Coordinates of C-alpha atoms and ligand atoms in Angstrom, one line a residue:
X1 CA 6.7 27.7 7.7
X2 CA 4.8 27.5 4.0
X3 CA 3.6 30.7 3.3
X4 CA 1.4 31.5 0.1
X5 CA 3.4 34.0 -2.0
X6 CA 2.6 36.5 -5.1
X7 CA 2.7 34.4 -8.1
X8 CA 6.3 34.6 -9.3
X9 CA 6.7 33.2 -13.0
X10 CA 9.6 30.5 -13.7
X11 CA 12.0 33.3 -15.2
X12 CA 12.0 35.8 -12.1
X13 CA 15.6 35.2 -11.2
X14 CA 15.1 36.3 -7.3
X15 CA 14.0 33.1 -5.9
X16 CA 15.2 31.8 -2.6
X17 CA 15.8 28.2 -3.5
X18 CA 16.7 25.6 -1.3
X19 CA 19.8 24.4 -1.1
X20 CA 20.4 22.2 -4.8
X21 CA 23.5 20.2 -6.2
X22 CA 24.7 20.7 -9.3
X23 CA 22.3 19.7 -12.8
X24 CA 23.2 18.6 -16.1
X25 CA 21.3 20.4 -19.4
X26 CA 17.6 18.9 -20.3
X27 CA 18.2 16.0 -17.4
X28 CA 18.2 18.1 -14.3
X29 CA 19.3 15.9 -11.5
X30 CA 17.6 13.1 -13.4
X31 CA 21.5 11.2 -13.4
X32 CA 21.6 11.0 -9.4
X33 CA 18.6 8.5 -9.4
X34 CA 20.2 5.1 -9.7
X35 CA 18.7 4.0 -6.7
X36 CA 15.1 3.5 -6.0
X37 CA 14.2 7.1 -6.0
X38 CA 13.2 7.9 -2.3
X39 CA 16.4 6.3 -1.2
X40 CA 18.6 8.7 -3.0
X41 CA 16.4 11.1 -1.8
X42 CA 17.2 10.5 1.1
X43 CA 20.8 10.5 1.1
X44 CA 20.5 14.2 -0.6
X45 CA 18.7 15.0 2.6
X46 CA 21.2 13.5 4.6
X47 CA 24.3 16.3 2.7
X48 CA 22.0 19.5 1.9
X49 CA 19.5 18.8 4.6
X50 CA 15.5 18.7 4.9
X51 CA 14.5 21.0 2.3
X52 CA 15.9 20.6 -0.9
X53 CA 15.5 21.7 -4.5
X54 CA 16.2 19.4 -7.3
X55 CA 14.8 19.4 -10.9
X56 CA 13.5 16.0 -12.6
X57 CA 14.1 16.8 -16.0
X58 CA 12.1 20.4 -16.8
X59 CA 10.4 20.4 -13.9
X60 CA 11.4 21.9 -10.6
X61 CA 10.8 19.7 -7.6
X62 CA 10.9 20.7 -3.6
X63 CA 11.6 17.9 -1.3
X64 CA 10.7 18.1 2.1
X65 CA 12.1 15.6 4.4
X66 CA 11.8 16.4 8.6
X67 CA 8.8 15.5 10.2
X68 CA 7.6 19.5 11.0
X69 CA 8.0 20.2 8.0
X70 CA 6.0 17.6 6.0
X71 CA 2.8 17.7 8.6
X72 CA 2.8 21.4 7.9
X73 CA 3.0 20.8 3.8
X74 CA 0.1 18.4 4.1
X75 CA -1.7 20.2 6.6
X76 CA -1.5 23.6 4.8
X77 CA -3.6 24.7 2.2
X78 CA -1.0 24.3 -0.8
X79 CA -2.4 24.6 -4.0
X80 CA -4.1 21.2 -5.6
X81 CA -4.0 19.5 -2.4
X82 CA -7.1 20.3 -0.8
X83 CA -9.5 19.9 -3.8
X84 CA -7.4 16.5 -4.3
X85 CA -9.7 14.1 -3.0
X86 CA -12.7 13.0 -4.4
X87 CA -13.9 11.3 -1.4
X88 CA -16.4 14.1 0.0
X89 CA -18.4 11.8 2.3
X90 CA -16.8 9.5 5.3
X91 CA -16.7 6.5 3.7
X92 CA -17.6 3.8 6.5
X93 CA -15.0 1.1 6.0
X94 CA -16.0 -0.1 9.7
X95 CA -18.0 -2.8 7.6
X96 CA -15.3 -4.3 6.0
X97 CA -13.8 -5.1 8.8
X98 CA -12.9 -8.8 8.8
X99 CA -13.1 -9.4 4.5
X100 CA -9.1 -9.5 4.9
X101 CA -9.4 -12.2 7.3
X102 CA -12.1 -14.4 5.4
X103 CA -10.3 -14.1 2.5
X104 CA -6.4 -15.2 4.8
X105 CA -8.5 -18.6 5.0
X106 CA -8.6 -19.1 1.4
X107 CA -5.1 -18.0 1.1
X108 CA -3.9 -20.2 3.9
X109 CA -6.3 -23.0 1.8
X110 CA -3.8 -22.2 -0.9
X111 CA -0.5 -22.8 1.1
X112 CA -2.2 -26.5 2.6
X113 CA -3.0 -27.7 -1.0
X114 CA 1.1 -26.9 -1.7
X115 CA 1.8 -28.6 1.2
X116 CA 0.6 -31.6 0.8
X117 CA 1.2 -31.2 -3.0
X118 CA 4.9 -31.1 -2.0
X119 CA 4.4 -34.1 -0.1
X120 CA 4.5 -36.2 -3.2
X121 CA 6.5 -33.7 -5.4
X122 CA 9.4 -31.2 -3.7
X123 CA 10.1 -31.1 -0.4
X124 CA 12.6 -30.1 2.5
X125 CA 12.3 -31.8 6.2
X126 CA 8.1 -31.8 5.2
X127 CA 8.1 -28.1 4.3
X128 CA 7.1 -26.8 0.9
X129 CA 8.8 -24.2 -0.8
X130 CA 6.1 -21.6 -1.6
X131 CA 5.9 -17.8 -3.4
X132 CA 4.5 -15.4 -1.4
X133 CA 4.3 -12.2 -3.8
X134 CA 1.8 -13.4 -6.0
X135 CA -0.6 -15.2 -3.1
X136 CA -0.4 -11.9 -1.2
X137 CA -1.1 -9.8 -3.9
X138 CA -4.2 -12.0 -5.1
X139 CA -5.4 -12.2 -1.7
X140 CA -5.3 -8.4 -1.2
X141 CA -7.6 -7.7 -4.9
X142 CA -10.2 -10.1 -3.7
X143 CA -10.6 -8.2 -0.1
X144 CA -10.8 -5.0 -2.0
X145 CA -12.9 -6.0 -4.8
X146 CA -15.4 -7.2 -2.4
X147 CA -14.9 -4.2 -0.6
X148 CA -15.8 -2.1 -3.6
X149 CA -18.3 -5.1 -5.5
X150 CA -19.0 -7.9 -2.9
X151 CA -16.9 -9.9 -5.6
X152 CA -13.5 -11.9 -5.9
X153 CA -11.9 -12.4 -8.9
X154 CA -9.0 -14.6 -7.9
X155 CA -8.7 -16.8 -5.4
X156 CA -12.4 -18.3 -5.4
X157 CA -13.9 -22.1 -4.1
X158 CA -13.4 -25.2 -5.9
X159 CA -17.8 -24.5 -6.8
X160 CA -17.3 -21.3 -8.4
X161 CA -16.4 -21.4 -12.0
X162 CA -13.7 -19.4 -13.8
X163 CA -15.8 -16.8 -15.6
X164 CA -15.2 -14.8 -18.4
X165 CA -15.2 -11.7 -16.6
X166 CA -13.0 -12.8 -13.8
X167 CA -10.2 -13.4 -16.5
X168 CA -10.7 -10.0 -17.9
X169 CA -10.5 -8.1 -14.6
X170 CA -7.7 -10.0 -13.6
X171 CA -5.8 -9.0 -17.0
X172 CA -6.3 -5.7 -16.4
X173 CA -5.7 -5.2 -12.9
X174 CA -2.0 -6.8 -13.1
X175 CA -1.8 -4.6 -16.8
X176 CA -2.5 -1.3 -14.0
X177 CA -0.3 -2.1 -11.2
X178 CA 2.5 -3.3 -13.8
X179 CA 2.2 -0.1 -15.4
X180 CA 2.4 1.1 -11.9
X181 CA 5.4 0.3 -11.0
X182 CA 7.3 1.7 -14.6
X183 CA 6.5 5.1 -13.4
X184 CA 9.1 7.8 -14.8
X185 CA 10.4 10.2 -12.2
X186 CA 9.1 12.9 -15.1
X187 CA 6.0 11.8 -14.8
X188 CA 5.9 11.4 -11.3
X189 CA 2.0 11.7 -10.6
X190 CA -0.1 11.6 -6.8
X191 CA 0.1 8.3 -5.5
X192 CA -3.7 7.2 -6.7
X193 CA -4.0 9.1 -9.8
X194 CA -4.4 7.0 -12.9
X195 CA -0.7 6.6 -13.7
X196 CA 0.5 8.0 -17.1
X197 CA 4.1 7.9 -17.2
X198 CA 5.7 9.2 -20.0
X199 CA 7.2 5.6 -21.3
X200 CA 4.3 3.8 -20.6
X201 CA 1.5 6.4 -22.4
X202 CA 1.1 3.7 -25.6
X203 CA 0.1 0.7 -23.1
X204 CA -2.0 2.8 -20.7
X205 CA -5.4 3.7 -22.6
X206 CA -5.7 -0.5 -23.3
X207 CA -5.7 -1.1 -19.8
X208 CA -7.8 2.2 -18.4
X209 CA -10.3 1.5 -21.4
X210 CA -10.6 -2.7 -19.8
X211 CA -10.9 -1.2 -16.1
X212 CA -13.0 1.6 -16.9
X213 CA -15.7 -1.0 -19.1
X214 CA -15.3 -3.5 -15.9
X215 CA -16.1 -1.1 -13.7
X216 CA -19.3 -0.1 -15.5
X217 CA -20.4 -3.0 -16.0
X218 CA -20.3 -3.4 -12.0
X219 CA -22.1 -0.2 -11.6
X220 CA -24.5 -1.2 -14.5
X221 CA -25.6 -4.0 -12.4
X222 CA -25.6 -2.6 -9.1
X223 CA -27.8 0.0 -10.6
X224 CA -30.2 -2.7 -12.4
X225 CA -30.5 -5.1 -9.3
X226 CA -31.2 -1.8 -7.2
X227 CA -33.9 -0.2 -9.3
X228 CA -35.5 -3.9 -9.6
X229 CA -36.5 -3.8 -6.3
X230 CA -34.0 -6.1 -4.9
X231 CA -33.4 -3.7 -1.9
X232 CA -30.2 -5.7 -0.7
X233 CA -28.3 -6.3 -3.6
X234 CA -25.0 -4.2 -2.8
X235 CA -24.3 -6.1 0.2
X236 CA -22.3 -9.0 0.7
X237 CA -21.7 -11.3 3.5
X238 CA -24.2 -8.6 5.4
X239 CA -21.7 -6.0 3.8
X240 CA -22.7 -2.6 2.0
X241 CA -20.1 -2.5 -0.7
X242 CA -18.3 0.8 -1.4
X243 CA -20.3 1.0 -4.9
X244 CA -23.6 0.6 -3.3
X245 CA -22.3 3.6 -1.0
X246 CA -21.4 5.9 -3.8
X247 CA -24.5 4.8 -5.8
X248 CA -26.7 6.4 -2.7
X249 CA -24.5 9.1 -2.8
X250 CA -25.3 9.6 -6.4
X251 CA -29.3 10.0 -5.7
X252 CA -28.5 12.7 -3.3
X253 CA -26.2 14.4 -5.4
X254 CA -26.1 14.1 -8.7
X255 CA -23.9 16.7 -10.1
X256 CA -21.3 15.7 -7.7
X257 CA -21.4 12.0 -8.3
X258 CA -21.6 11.4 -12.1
X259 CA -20.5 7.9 -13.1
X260 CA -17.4 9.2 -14.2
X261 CA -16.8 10.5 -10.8
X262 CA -17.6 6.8 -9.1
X263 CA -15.4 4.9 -11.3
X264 CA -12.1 7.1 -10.3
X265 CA -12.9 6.4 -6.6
X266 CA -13.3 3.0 -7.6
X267 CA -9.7 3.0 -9.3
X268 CA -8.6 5.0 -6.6
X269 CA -9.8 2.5 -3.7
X270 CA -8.7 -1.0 -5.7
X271 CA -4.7 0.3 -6.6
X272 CA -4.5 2.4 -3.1
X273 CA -5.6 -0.9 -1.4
X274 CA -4.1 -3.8 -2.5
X275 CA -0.5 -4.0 -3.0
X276 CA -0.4 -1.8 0.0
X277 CA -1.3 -4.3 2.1
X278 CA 0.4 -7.4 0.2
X279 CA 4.0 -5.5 0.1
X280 CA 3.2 -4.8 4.0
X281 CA 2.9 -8.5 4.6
X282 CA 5.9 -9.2 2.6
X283 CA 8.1 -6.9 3.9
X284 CA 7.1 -8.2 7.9
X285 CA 7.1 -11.8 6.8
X286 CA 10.5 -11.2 5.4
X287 CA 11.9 -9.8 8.4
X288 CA 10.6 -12.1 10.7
X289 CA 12.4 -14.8 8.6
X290 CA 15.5 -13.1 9.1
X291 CA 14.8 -12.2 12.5
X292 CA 13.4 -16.3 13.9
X293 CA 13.7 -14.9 17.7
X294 CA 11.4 -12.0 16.7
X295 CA 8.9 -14.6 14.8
X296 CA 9.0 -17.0 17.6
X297 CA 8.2 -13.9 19.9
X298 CA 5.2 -13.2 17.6
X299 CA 3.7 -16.7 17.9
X300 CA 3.9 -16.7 21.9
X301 CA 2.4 -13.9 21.8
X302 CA -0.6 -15.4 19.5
X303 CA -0.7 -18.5 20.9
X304 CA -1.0 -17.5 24.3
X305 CA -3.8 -14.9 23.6
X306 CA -5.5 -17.4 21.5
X307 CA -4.8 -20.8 21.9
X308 CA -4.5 -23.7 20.2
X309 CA -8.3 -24.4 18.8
X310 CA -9.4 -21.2 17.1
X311 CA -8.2 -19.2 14.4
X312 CA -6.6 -15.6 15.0
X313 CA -9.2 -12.8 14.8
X314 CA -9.6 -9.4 13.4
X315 CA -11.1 -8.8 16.5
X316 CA -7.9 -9.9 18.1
X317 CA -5.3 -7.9 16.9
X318 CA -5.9 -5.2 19.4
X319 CA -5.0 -7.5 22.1
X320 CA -2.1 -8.4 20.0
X321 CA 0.7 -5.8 20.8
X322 CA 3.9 -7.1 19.7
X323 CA 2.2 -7.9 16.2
X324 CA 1.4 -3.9 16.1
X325 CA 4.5 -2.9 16.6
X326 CA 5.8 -6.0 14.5
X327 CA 3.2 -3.7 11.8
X328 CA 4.1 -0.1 13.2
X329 CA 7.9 -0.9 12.7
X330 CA 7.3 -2.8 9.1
X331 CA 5.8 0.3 8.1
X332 CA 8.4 2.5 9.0
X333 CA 11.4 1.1 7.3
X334 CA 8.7 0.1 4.0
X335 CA 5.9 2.9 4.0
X336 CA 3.5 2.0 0.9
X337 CA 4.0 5.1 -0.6
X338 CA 7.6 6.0 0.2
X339 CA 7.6 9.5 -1.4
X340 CA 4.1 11.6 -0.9
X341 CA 3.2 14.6 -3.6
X342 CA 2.1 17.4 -1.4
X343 CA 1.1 19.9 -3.9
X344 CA 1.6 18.8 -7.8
X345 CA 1.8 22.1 -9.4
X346 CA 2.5 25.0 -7.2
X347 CA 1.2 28.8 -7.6
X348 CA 3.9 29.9 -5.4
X349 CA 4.8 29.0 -1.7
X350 CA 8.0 29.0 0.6
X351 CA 9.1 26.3 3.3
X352 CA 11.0 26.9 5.8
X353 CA 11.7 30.4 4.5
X354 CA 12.8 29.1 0.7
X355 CA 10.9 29.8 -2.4
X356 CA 9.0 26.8 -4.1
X357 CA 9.1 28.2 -7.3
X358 CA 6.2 28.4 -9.1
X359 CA 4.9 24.8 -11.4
X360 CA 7.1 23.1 -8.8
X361 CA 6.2 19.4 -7.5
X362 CA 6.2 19.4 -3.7
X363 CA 7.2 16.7 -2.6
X364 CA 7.6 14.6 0.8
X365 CA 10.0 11.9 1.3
X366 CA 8.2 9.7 4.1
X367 CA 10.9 7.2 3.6
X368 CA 13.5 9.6 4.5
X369 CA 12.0 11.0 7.6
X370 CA 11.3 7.4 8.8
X371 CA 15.0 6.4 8.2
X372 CA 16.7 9.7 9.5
X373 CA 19.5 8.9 12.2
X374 CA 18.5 11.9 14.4
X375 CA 15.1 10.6 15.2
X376 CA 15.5 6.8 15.2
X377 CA 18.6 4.8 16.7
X378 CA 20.3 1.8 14.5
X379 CA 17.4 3.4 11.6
X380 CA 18.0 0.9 9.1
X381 CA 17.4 -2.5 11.8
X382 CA 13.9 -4.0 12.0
X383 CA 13.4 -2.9 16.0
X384 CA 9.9 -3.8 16.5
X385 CA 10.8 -3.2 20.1
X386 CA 10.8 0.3 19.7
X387 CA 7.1 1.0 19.8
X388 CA 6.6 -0.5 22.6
X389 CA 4.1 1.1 24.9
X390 CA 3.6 3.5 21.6
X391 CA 6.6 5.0 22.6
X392 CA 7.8 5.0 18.9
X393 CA 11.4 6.5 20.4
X394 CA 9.6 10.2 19.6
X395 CA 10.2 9.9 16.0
X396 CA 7.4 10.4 13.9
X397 CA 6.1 7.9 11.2
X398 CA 3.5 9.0 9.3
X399 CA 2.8 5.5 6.9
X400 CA -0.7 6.7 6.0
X401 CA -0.2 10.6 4.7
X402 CA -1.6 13.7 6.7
X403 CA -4.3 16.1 6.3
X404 CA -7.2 15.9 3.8
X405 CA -6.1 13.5 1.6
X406 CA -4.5 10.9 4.4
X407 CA -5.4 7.2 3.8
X408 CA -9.4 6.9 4.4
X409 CA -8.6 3.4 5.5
X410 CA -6.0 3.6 8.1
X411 CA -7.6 1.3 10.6
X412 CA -8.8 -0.9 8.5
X413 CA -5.0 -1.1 7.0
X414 CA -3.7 -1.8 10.4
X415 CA -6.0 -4.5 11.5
X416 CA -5.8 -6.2 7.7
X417 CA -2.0 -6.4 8.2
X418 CA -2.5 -7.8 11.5
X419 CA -4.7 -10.6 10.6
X420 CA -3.2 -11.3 7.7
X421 CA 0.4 -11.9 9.1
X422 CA -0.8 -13.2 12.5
X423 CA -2.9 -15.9 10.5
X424 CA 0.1 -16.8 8.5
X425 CA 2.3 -17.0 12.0
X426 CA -0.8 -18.9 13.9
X427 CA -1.0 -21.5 11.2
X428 CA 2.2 -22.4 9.8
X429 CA 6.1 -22.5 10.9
X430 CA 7.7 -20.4 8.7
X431 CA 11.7 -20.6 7.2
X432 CA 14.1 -19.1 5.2
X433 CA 15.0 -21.2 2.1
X434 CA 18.4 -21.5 2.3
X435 CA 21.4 -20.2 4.9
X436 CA 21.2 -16.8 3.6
X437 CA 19.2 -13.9 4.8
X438 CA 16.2 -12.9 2.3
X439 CA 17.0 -10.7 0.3
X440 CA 15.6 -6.8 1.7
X441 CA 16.3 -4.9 -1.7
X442 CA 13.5 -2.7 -2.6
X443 CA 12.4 -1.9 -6.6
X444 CA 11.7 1.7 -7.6
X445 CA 8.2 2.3 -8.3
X446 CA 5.2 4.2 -7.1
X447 CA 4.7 2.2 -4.2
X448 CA 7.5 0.1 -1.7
X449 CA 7.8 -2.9 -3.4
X450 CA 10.6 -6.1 -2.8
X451 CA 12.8 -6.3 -5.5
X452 CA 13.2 -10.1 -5.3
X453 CA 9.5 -12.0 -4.8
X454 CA 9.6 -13.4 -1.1
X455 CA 9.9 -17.7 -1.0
X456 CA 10.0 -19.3 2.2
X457 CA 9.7 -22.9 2.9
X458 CA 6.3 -23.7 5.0
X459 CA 4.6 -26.4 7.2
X460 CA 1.0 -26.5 8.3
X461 CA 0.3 -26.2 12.0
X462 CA -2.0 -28.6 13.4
X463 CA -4.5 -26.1 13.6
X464 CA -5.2 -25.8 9.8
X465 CA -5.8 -28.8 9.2
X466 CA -8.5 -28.7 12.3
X467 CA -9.8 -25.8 10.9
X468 CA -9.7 -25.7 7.3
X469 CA -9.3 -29.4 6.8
X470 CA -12.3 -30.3 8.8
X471 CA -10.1 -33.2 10.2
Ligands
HEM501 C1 -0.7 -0.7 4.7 C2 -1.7 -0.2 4.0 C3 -1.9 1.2 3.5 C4 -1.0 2.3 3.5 C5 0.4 2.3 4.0 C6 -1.7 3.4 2.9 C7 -1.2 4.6 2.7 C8 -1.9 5.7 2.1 C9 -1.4 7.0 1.9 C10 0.0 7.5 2.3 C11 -2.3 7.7 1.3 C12 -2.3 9.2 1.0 C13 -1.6 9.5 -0.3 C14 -1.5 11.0 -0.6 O1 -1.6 11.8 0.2 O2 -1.3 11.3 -1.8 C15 -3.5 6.9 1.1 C16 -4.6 7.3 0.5 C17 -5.7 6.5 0.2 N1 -5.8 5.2 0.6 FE1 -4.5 4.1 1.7 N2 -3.0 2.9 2.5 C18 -3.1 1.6 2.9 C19 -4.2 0.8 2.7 C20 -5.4 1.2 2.1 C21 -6.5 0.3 1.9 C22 -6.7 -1.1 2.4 C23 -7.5 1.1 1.3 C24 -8.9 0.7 0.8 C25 -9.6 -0.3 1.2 C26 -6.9 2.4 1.0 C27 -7.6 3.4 0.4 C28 -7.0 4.7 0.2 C29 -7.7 5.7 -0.6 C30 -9.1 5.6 -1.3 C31 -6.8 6.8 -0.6 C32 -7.1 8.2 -1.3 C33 -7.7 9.2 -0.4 C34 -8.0 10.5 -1.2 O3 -7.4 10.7 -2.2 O4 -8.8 11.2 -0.6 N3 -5.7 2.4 1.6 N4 -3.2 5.6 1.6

């Protein structure tokens, strides 16, 4: 269905282009996208059908959005995709298995201390009114940063002290992912790639220039503690962290692993894993809220696998099926990365029998094909139902990419989610603030983000008190 062709240049006028709507001068189709952009998207699918060609400002863009389709676009050799990743070794993420579900006890910590903060101060029937965004979010940098460093820069123990360089990486992580999510759909750039939007190109090199420094100084030290003889520094909690990894990688081959080299993987690893899994956590929590029956459902289900005196494992959430699907169907109707750049600058392909024309972006709408009515029945309800005995209705989701650039950390993703959330359900009773359902609109950006910060009101389960309180 793609098929390389001879290298046609942008002003042969014997294209077979997909089917198109209408464009304006200088803003192509840019007026169509007042919606978050892989929902509109979508509804072009839904009137042209799965191929279509559109053009965001100058550039020419193919969208792909049926299921055959994308798998062979990612699959196929398409220009730019396959030397796309940088990751030439399997990284072994089996290691860091379980840093998402030490680091749910500090953010379950955090929700006790509002608690009984609320106590005194604010509070509804004994529940606290609490954000869940910002918790999430800070939870999911300190798993990856220990991940990639063995270090957390944001939630941390009453002992460890607020240090200078926690407050700068912190500054410049939230400058990156808010830059993030002000991407221009003329500038619309691979999913990892160091973002550099047109409107934002005056903020980006402060930010880049703070990471970049942070992340040397990491490697600085890795490198100095390494070479000193202390054999073990570059693992944590009995962990190899990812830069001690790429740092062996480095001895063997040099030319292939310059510094330069390390610190994109780096960048690559701490934006493709953190609000990934936060947004994931939100999106679920905020179903379930509107959805008690299926919440209550998911706490049976925990409770009765395990009980009332331990806390929810990583190790458990195989055992846990109605949380996977609780996940699987979460990540259907909010895939991370709605909208996946197949090839960013073609030489010349066609799909489906159309021309991509050459310098097009190709583009696959994951959103679209996870929402399409032909494949999925009531698409737009939260069913977790469906994937019941992975039966998945025979629609096909495909949250974590395809082919040689597909998420590294797929399992890993799946079990974080699981033990995240299933912590949260194990250890609290969760409710929605007031009468009204939460609000499910989503904000345009590079990744599938709420639009309105999730608040629900909380009260601590007997069991985190046990556990956390020592009590
Ligand atoms: C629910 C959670 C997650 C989802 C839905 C997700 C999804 C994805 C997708 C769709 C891609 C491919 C993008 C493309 O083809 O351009 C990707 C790539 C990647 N992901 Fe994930 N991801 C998740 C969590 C994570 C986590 C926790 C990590 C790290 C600890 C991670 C690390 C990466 C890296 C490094 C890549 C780039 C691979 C490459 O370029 O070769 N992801 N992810």
């Amino acid at each position: 269905m793609v098929k390389k062709q001879r290298e046609k240049r942008r002003t042969d006028v014997s294209y077979n282009l997909p089917p198109s709507l209408p464009s304006l001068p200088v803003l192509g189709h840019i007026h169509l996208f007042a919606k978050p952009l892989h929902q509109t998207l979508a509804d072009i699918a839904g009137r042209l059908g799965p191929v279509v060609f559109l053009r965001f400002g100058s550039r020419p863009v193919v969208v792909v959005s049926s299921p055959e389709l994308a798998e062979v676009c990612l699959n196929t050799h398409v220009s730019g995709r396959t030397g796309g990743s940088l990751l030439s070794f399997p990284v072994d993420l089996a290691a860091a298995a379980g840093v998402h579900e030490e680091e749910s006890l500090l953010l379950l910590r955090g929700f006790l201390r509002e608690t009984d903060a609320a106590e005194a101060e604010w509070s509804v029937g004994g529940a606290a009114k609490v954000e869940l965004k910002s918790r999430l979010f800070a939870m999911a940098v300190d798993a990856v940063t220990r991940i990639v460093a063995g270090k957390r820069y944001y939630i941390y123990e009453e002992e460890e002290e607020e240090e200078e360089g926690r407050r700068r990486f912190r500054e410049a992580v939230e400058g990156l992912f808010g830059l993030r999510k002000s991407y221009s759909v003329g500038g619309l750039l691979p999913f990892l790639r160091w973002v550099d939007a047109v409107e934002v190109g005056q903020r980006l090199p402060r930010f880049k220039g703070a990471v970049d420094g942070l992340l040397q100084e990491l490697i600085d030290e890795h490198r100095r503690r390494r070479g000193g003889g202390d054999g073990e520094f570059g693992e944590s909690h009995g962990r190899k962290t990812l830069i001690s990894m790429l740092l062996s990688q480095q001895t063997a081959h040099p030319d292939s692993y310059s510094d330069t080299v390390i610190k994109e993987i780096l960048v690559g690893f701490i934006t493709a894993g953190t609000d990934t899994i936060s947004n994931t956590v939100e999106w679920a929590m905020s179903h379930l809220l509107n959805n008690p029956e299926k919440l209550k459902k998911a706490k049976v289900e925990v409770e009765e696998l395990v009980g009332r005196h331990r806390l929810l494992r990583t190790s458990d959430v195989r055992d846990l099926p109605y949380l996977r699907c609780i996940v699987a169907e979460t990540l259907r109707l909010h895939p991370a990365a709605p909208l996946i750049v197949a090839d960013e600058s073609s030489n010349g392909c066609s799909v489906d029998g159309y021309d991509v024309p050459w310098g097009s972006m190709l583009l696959v709408n994951v959103y679209g094909i996870h929402r399409n009515p032909e494949h999925w029945a009531w698409q737009d309800r939260f069913v977790p139902e469906r994937f019941q005995d992975s039966r998945a209705e025979g629609g096909v989701v495909l949250p974590f990419g395809l082919g040689r650039r597909r998420c590294p950390a797929e399992g890993l993703a799946g079990q974080a989610v699981g033990v995240v959330l299933g912590l949260m359900i194990q250890c609290l009773e969760w409710e929605r603030v007031g009468r009204e359902e939460v609000d499910m609109r989503e904000e345009a950006g590079m990744t599938l983000a709420k639009a309105t910060p999730l608040e629900a009101l909380c009260i601590p389960r007997p069991i985190l008190y046990q556990v956390l309180n020592g009590i």
